[in-house]
Structure formats: C-alpha cells, structure tokens
Short mmCIF file of C-alpha atoms in Angstrom, two decimals:
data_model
loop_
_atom_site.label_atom_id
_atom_site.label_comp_id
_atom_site.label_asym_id
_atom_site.label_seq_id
_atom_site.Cartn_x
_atom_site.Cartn_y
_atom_site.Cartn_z
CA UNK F 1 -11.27 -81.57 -37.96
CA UNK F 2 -9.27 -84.46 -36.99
CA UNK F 3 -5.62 -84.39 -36.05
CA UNK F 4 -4.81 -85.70 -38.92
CA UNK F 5 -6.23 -83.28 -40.85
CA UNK F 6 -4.05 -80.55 -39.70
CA UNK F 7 -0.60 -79.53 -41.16
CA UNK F 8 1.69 -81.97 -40.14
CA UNK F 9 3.95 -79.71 -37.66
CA UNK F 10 2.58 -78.54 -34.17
CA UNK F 11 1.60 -74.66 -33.82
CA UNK F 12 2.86 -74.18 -29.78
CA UNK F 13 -0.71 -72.82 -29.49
CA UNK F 14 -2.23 -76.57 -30.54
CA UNK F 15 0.88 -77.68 -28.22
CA UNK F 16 -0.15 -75.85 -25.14
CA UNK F 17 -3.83 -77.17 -25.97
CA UNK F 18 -2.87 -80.90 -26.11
CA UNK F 19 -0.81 -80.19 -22.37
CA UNK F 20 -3.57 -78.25 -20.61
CA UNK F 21 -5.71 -81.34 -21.16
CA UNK F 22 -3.20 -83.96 -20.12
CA UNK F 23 -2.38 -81.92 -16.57
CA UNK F 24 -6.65 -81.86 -16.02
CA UNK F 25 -6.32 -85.60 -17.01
CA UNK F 26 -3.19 -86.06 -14.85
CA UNK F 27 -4.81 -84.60 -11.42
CA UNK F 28 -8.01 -86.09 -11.91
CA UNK F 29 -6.70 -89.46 -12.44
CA UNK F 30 -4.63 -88.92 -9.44
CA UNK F 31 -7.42 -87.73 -7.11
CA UNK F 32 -9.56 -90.54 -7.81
CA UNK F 33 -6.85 -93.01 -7.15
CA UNK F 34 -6.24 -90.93 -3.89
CA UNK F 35 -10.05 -91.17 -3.34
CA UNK F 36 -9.63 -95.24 -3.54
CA UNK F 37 -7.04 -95.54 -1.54
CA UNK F 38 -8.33 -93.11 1.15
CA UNK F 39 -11.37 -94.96 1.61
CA UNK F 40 -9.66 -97.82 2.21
CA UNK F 41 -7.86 -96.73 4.95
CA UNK F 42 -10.39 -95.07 6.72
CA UNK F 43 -12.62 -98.07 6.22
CA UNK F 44 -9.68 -100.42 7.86
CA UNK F 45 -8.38 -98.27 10.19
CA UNK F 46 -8.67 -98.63 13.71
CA UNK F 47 -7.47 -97.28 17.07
CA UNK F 48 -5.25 -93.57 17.08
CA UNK F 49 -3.59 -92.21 14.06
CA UNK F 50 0.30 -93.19 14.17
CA UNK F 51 2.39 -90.00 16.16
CA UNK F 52 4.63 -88.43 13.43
CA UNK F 53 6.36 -86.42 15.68
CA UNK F 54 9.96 -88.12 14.92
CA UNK F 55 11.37 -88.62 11.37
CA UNK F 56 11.76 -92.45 10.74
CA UNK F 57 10.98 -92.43 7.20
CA UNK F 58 7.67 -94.36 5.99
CA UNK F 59 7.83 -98.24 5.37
CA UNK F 60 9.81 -99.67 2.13
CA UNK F 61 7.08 -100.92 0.64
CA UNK F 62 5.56 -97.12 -0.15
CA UNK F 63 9.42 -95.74 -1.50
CA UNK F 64 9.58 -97.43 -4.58
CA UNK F 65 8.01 -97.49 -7.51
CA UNK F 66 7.67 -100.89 -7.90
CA UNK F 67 6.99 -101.96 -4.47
CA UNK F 68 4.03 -99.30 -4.91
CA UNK F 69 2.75 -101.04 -7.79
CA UNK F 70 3.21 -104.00 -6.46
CA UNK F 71 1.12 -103.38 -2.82
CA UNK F 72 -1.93 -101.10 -5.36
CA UNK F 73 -2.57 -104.09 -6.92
CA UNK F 74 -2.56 -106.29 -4.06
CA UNK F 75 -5.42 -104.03 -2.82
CA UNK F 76 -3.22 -102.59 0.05
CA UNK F 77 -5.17 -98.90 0.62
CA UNK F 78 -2.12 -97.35 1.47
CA UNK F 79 -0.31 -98.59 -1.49
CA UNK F 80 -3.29 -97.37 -3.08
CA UNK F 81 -3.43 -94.04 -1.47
CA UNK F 82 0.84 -93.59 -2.41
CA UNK F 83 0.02 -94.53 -5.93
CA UNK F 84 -2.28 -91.75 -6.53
CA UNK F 85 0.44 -89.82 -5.00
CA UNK F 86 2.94 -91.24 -7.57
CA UNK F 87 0.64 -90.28 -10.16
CA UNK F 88 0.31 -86.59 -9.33
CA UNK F 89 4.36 -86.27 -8.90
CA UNK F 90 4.42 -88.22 -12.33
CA UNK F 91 2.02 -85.47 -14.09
CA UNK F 92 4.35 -82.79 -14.62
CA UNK F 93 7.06 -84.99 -15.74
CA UNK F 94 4.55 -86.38 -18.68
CA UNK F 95 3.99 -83.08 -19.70
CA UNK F 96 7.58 -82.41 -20.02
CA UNK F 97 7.61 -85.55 -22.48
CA UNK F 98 5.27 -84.43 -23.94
CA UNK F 99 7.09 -80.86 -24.60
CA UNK F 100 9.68 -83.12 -26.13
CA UNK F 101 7.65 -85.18 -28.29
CA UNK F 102 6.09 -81.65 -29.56
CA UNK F 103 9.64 -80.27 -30.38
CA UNK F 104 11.03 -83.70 -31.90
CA UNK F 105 7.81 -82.82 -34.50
CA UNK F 106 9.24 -79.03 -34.75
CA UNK F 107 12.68 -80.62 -35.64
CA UNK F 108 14.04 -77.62 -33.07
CA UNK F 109 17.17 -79.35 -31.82
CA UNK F 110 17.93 -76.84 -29.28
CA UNK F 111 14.98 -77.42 -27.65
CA UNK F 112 15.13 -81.27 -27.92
CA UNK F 113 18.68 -81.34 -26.34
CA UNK F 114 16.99 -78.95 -23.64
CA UNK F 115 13.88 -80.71 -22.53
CA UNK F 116 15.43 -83.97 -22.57
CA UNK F 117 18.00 -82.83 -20.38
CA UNK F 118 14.99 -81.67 -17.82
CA UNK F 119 13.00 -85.13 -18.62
CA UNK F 120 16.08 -86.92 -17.63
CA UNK F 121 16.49 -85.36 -14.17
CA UNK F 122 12.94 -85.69 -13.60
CA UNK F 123 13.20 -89.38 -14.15
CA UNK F 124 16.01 -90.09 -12.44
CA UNK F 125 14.83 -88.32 -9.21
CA UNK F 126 11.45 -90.06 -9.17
CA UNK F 127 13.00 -93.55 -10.15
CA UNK F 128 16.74 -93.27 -8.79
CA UNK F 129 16.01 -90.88 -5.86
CA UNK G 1 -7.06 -89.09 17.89
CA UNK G 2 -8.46 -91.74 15.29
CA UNK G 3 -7.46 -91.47 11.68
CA UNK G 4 -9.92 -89.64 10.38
CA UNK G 5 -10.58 -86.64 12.94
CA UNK G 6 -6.46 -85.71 12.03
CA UNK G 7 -7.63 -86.34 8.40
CA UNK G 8 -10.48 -83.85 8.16
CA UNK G 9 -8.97 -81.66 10.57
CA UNK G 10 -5.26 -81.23 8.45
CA UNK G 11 -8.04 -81.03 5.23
CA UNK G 12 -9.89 -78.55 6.67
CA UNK G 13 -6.39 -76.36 7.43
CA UNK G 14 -5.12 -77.19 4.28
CA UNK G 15 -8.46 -75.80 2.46
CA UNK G 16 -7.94 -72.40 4.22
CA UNK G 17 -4.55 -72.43 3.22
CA UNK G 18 -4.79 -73.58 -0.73
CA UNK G 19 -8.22 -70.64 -1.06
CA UNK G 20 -5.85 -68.05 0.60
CA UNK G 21 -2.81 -69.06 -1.97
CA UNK G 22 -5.22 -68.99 -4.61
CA UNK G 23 -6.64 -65.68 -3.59
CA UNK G 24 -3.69 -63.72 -3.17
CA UNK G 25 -1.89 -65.29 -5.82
CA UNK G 26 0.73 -66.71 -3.37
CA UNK G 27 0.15 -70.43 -3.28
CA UNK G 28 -0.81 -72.32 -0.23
CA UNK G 29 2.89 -74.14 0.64
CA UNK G 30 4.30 -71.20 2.29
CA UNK G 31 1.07 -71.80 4.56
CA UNK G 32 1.23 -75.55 4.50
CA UNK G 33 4.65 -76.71 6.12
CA UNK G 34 4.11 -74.31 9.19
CA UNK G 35 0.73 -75.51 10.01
CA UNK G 36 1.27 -78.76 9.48
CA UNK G 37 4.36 -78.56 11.87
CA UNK G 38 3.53 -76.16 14.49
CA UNK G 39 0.02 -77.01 14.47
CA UNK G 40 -0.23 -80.73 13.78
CA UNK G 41 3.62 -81.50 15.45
CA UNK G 42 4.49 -83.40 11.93
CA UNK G 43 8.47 -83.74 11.54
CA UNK G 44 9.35 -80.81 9.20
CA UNK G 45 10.52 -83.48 6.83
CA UNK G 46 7.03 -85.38 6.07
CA UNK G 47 5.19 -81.72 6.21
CA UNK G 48 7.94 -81.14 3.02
CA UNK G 49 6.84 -83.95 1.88
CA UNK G 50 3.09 -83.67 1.73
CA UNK G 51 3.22 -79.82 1.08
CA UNK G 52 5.71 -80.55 -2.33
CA UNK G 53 2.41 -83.13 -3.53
CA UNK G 54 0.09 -80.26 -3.00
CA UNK G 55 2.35 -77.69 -4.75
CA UNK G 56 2.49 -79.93 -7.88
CA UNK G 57 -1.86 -80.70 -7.56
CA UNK G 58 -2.45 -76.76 -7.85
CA UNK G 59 0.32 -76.13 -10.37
CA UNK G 60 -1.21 -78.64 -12.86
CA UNK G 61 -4.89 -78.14 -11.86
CA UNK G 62 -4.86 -73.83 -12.50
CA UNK G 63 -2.59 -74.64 -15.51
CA UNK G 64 -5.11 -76.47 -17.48
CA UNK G 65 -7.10 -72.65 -17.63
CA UNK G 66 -4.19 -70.38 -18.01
CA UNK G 67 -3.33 -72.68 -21.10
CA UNK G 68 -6.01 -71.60 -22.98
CA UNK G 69 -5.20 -67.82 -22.54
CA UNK G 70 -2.46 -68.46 -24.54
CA UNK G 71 0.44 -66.39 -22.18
CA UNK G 72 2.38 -69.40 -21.68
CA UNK G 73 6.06 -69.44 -22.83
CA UNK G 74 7.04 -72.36 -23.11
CA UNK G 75 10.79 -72.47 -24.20
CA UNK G 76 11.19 -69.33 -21.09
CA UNK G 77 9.43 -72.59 -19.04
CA UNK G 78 11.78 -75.29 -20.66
CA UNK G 79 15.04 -72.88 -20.43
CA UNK G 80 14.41 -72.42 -16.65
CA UNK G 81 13.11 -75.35 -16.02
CA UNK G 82 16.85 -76.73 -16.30
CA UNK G 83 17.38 -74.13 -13.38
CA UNK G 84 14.99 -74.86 -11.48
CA UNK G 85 15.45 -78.86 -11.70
CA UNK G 86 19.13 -79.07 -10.66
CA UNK G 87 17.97 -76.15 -7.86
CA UNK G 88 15.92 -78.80 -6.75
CA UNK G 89 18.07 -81.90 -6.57
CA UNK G 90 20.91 -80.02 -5.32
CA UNK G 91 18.61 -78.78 -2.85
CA UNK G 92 17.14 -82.36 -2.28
CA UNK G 93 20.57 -83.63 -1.74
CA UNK G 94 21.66 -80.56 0.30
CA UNK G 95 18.26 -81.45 2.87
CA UNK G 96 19.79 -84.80 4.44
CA UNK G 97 22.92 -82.75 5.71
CA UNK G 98 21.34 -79.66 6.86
CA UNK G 99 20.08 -79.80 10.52
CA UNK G 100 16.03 -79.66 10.78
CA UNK G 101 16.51 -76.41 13.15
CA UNK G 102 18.55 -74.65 10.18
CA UNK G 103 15.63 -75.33 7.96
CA UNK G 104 13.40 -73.99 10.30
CA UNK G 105 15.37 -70.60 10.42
CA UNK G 106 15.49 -70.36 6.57
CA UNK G 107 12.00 -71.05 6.43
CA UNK G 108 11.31 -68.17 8.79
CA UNK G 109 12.97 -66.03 6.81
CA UNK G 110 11.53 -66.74 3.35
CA UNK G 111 7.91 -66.31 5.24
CA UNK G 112 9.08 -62.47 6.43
CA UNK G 113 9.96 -62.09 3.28
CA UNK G 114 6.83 -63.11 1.53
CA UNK G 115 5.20 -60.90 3.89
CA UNK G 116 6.85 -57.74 2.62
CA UNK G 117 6.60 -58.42 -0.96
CA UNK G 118 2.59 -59.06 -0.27
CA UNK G 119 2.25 -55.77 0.53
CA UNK G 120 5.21 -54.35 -2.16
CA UNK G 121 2.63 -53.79 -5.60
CA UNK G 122 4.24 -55.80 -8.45
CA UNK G 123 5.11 -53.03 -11.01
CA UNK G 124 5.00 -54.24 -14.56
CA UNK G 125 7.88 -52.70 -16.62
CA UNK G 126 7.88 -54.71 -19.73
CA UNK G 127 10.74 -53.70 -22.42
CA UNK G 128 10.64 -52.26 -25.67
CA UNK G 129 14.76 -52.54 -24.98
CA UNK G 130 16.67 -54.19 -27.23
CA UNK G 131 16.56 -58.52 -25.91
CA UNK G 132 19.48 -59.68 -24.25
CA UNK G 133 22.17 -61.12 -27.14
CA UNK G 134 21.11 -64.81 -25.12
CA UNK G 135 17.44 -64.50 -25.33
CA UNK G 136 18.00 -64.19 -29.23
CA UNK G 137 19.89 -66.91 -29.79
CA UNK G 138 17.25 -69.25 -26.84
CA UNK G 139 14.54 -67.61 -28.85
CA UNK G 140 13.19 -66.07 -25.45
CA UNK G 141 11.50 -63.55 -26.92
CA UNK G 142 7.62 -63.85 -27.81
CA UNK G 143 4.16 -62.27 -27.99
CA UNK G 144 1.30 -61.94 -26.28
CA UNK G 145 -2.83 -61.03 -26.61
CA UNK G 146 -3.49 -57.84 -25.60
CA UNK G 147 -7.39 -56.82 -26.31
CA UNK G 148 -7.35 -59.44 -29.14
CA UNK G 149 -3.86 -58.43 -30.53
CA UNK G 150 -0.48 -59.95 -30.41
CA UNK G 151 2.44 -57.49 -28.54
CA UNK G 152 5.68 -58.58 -28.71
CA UNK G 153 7.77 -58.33 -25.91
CA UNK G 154 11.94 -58.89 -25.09
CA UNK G 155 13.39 -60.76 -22.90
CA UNK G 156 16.31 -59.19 -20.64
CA UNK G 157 18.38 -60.09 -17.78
CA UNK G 158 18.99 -63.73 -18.88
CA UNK G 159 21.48 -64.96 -17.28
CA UNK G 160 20.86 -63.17 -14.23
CA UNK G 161 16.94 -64.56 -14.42
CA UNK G 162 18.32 -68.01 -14.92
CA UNK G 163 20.74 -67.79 -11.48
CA UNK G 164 17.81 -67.09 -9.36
CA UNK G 165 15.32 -69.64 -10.81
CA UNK G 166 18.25 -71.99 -10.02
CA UNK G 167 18.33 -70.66 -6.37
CA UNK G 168 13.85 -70.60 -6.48
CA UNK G 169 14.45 -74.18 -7.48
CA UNK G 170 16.59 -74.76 -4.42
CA UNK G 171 14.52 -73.23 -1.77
CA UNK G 172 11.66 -74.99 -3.49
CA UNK G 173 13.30 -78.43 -2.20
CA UNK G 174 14.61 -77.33 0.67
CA UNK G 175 11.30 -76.19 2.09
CA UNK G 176 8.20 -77.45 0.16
CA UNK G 177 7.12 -74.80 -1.03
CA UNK G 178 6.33 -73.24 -5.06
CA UNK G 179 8.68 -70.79 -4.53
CA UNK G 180 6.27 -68.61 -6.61
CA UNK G 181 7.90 -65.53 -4.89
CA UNK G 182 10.89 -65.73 -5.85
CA UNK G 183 9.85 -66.93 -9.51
CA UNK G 184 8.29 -63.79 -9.94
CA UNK G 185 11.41 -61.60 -8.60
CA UNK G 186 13.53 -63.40 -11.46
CA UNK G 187 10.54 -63.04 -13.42
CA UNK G 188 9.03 -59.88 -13.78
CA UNK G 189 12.42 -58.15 -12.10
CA UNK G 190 15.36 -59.19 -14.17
CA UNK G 191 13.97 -60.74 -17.18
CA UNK G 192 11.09 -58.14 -17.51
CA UNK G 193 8.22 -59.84 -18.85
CA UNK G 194 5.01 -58.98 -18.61
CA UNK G 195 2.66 -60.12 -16.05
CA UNK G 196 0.46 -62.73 -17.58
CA UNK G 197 3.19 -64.16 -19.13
CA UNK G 198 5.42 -64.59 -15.56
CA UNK G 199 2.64 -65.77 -13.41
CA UNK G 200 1.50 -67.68 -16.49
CA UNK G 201 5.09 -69.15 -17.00
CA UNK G 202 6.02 -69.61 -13.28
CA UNK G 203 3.13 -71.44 -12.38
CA UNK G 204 3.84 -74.42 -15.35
CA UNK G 205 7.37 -74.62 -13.61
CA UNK G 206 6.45 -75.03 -10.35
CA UNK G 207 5.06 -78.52 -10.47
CA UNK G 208 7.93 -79.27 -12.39
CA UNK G 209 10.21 -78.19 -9.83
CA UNK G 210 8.40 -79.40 -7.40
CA UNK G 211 8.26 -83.21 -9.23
CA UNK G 212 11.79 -83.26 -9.28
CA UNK G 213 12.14 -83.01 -5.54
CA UNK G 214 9.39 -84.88 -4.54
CA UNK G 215 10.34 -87.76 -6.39
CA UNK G 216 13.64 -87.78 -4.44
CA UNK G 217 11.83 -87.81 -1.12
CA UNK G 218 10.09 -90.34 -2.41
CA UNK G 219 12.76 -92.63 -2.29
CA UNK G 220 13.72 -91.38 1.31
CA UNK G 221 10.34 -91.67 3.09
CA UNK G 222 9.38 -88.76 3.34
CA UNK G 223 5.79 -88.74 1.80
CA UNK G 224 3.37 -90.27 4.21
CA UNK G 225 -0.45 -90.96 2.23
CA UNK G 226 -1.94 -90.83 5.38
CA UNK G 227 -0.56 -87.11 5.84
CA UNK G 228 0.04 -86.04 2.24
CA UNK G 229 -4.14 -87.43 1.16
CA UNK G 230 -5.78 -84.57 2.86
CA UNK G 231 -3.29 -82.39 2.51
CA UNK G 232 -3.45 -82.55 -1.83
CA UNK G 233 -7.31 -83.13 -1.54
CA UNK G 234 -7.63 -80.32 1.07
CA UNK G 235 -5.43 -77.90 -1.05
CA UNK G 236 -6.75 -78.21 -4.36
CA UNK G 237 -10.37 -78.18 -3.29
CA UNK G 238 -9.30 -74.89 -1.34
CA UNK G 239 -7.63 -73.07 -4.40
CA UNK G 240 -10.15 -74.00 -6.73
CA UNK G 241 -12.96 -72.27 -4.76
CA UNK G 242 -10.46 -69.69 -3.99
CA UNK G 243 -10.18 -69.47 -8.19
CA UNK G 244 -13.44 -69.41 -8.22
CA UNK G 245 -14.17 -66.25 -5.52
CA UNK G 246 -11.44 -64.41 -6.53
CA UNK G 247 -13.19 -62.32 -9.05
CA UNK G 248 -16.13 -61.64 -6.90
CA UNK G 249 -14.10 -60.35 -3.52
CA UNK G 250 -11.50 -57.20 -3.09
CA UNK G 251 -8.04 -58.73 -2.43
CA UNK G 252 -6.98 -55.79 0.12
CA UNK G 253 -8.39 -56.92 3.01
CA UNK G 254 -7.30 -60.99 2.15
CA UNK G 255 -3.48 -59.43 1.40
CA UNK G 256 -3.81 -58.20 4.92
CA UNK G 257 -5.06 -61.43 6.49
CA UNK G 258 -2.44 -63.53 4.38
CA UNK G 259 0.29 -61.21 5.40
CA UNK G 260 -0.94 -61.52 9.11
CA UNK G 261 -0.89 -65.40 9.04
CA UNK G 262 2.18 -65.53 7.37
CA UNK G 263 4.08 -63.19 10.00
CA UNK G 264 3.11 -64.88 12.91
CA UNK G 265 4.00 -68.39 11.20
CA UNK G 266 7.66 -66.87 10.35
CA UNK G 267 7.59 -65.80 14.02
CA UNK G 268 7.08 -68.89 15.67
CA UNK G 269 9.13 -70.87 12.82
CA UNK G 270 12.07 -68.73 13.91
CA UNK G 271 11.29 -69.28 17.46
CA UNK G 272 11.43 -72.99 17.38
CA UNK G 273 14.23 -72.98 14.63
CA UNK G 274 16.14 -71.14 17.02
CA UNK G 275 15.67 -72.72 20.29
CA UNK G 276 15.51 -76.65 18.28
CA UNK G 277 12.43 -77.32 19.63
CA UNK G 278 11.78 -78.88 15.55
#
C-alpha cells in the first residue's frame, strides 16, 4: 500500500516509522561522508599529528556552514571530513522538522507552536552559533 | 606521532568506551571527554566537542530500533525537548565564561555520581495515580505494549520533570556528555513512567540536546574532524557491537568494570580540576 493510499492524517505509530528511517538514513549518510573525508586526510597527510594541547579554536574555514560547503566541494578532505560532521549534528534537527511537518498534518496546534519553538533553537545554534 | 597512529589509537579507546555505554546502558560520553583529555592531553574544549558528535551518532543510530517497539513518546520528547534545548544553549553560552579547571571539577562530580547510581537498581514505579492537572492538558499521558497489549500509564511530577531535563540539558553542554543519567532521574523518578518508555524517550532527546550545543561549538571551533572522525566512527562501531552482545553476556560483572573506570576517571578529573593542571 502506497502512502497515498492511507487515510490522509498520520497515526504517531506511521510517524515514528517514517523518523526511525530518516535517523538510519541521517548517520549513514554522515559516516560515509566522514569515510571520504577521512581518507583524504590520511592519504595527504604527512609528518606528526598537530598538538591539541592548547585551545585555539580550529581554522574559519571549518566554523561555518558555508565556508564548509564551500571547502567539501573544493575537494578539501578536511572540509570533507567537517561536513560529514555537519551532517550528523544536522540529523536530529531534521527529525524535529519532521515532528513538525507530522503535527502540521494532525492540525494539533499545541504541538506545532511547541516543536517549532525547539526547531528554531536548533537552527539558530547550528547556523547563528 | 603521525596522523593516523593518534587516529586508530583515540578509535580504538573510543570503541571500548561506546560497547561499555551500550552495555550498561550508560552511553559512552561520560567515558569519552576523560580519556580523550587525560589520556590523549586534548583541551577539554575540543574533547566536548568531539564527544557531543558521538553522543548525537549513537542517539540516532539505537533510535532507528527502539522506534519500531513502539515505546516512544513523542510529545513527553517534544515537551522536554524545549528543556533540554535552552539547558543546552544556556549551558553553551555559560561554557566561554566558566574557567576550564571549574569544568573539570563538575565533571568529576557528575562521574562519582554516575558511579553510584550504576550500582543503585532502577526501580520501576509506574502510576495508576491520578496524571498531573499539566500532563492532561500537554496530553502527556499514553500507552504502551505489554505482552501484545496496550497499558496506559500517567504522567506525574511535570513540572518538576521538566526543571531537571532543563538542568540534564545544561550539563549536557557544559560537559559533552548525553546526560542519560540524569534524564532518567527526571524520568523514571518524578514523572514516573515506565521503563521502556524513559530510556525509549530519553534516548530520542539526547541527540537533540546534544545538536543544539554542538552546533554552537561549531561556530566557536571547537569540533576538530581530525579528533571528532575517530571518535564518532570509533563510538558507534563500539555501541553497536555492544547492542549486539548485550543479550548474550550478564551485565554484573560489566556494571562493575564501568563503575571502576568511571571512578578512577572522576578521580583524576578532580585531581587535575583542582590543581589546574587542564
């Protein structure tokens, strides 16, 4: 039976279903990114690993999302590496838009006003910081 | 050392740490941080860093199965979620002023204590009390298979629940860790569900706390790939062969082990919080 099939409205049962799924998806995805990147590194990498002993932050160009994006599709294996990274961190917040999208279709308005209030925080922490 | 011996050898660590989370149902942060400090002489910040990645790899990857159980709450998840998530930025924002040798006490002291609730059994007293007034109108309250039938259950201690996941959240940012501990104390303690549906419940919200934080540190530098890769890898390969044992071995002896690790970690963490040698 296709999804269109079913009754229009989301049981939370067919809900929790459609998450599960996108969290395996999620971590996957990011592991094999990770995997990419990794290989990279080690591949290019010469000489001792860098002492990180004293806090000075990692460079600008792996803070950002966009200067991430930017240095993946360059081909820079470290961007690569911090995108999988970006991914995972990302996967939870998708499946709280998801949760939102699922009680948008419930038409439960306390729970809209509630999840979007989460999804917001989320967002602005991984975009604002 | 070159790149890749500290790689393998931080995955290897991080393996033994994610199984043992996984097998006594404790999560492999708590383990993470101090190794990865006192072992590896990482800045306590980056270790935060890389352990909050991990914490949000084994949330999502054990969630996938516990989904299909069908235990999951998920407006108890959403409703503390909002907790948990402005825990976690306040704590975020809270981590820049606090001195690294503070953190290192408080992280001490959250290890002792996860040592003495390892060995505390978790005593289920679900409620046939009538729900806290709040949990009716949040429509807390749900059900639950039981040998193929649906039990209801009520939701108590509310408000009380919600206070603590905001604190869980907190110490979640603070120190990189699930929190899963104290989860569980607002969990099963105050609010009173049952089991499957706390552990069930907490362990959707911890990647969610932990998102909220890590994206933050994000921003500030704090996650390293070339510490935080084998860290994730190492940590979810470790708790999902530790998912995978954990019906075959007795838990007794591993509780022991765990609580053994975990003491002397607190130990030493208090040591060097103390004299600021972090």
């Amino acid at each position: 039976m296709t999804d269109s099939a079913r009754p229009t409205r989301w049981t939370d049962h067919q809900v929790e279903q459609v998450i599960g799924r996108l969290l395996q998806f999620g971590v996957l995805l990011a592991t094999i990114v990770v995997v990419v990147g990794m290989t990279g590194l080690l591949a290019t990498h010469s000489g001792p690993a860098a002492d990180h002993r004293v806090f000075v932050g990692v460079a600008p160009e792996l803070r950002s999302l966009g200067a991430i994006l930017h240095g993946a599709f360059a081909g820079h294996p470290e961007a690569i590496t911090q995108l999988g990274l970006v991914l995972l961190i990302a996967t939870p917040i998708a499946r709280v838009a998801l949760t939102l999208v699922a009680f948008v279709v419930q038409r439960d308005r306390l729970y809209i006003g509630l999840t979007a209030l989460v999804l917001a925080l989320l967002l602005w922490g991984l975009l604002r910081g | 050392m070159t790149l890749l011996t500290v790689a393998v050898l931080i995955a290897a660590g991080s393996f033994l740490a994610g199984m043992l989370g996984a097998l006594t149902g404790l999560g492999g942060g708590i383990i993470v941080v101090p190794m990865l400090t006192l072992l590896f002489h990482v800045d306590l910040r980056y270790a935060i860093g890389a352990s909050l990645v991990s914490v949000i790899a084994t949330s999502s990857g054990a969630a996938a199965a516990y989904v299909r159980e069908g235990y999951t709450n998920v407006r108890i998840g959403i409703f503390l979620e909002v907790a948990t998530t402005i825990g976690a930025l306040a704590g975020a924002a809270l981590s820049s002023v606090i001195p690294t040798s503070a953190l290192a006490v408080l992280f001490a002291i959250v290890l002792l204590y996860t040592a003495v609730r390892s060995f505390q059994q978790r005593d289920e007293h679900p409620s046939n009390d009538p729900p806290h007034p709040w949990a009716v109108k949040l429509r807390l309250n749900g059900s639950y298979p039981v040998k193929g039938e649906m039990v209801p259950y009520t939701v108590q201690g509310v408000g009380s629940g919600f206070a603590i996941m905001g604190l869980a959240g907190m110490l979640s940012a603070l120190l990189g860790i699930g929190s899963g501990v104290v989860k569980v104390l607002a969990m099963d303690r105050r609010m009173r569900l049952p089991f499957k549906v706390s552990t069930t419940t907490s362990n959707f919200m911890i990647g969610v706390t932990a998102a909220a934080s890590a994206g933050v540190y994000l921003h500030r530098g704090y996650i390293v790939p070339t510490i935080a890769f084998p860290v994730m890898l190492g940590v979810l390969a470790g708790a999902l062969t530790g998912a995978r044992v954990l019906a075959r071995t007795s838990t007794g002896k591993l509780r022991t082990l765990f609580t053994g690790v975990v003491t002397i970690l607190a130990l030493e963490m208090l040591y060097k919080g103390v004299t600021g040698a972090l």
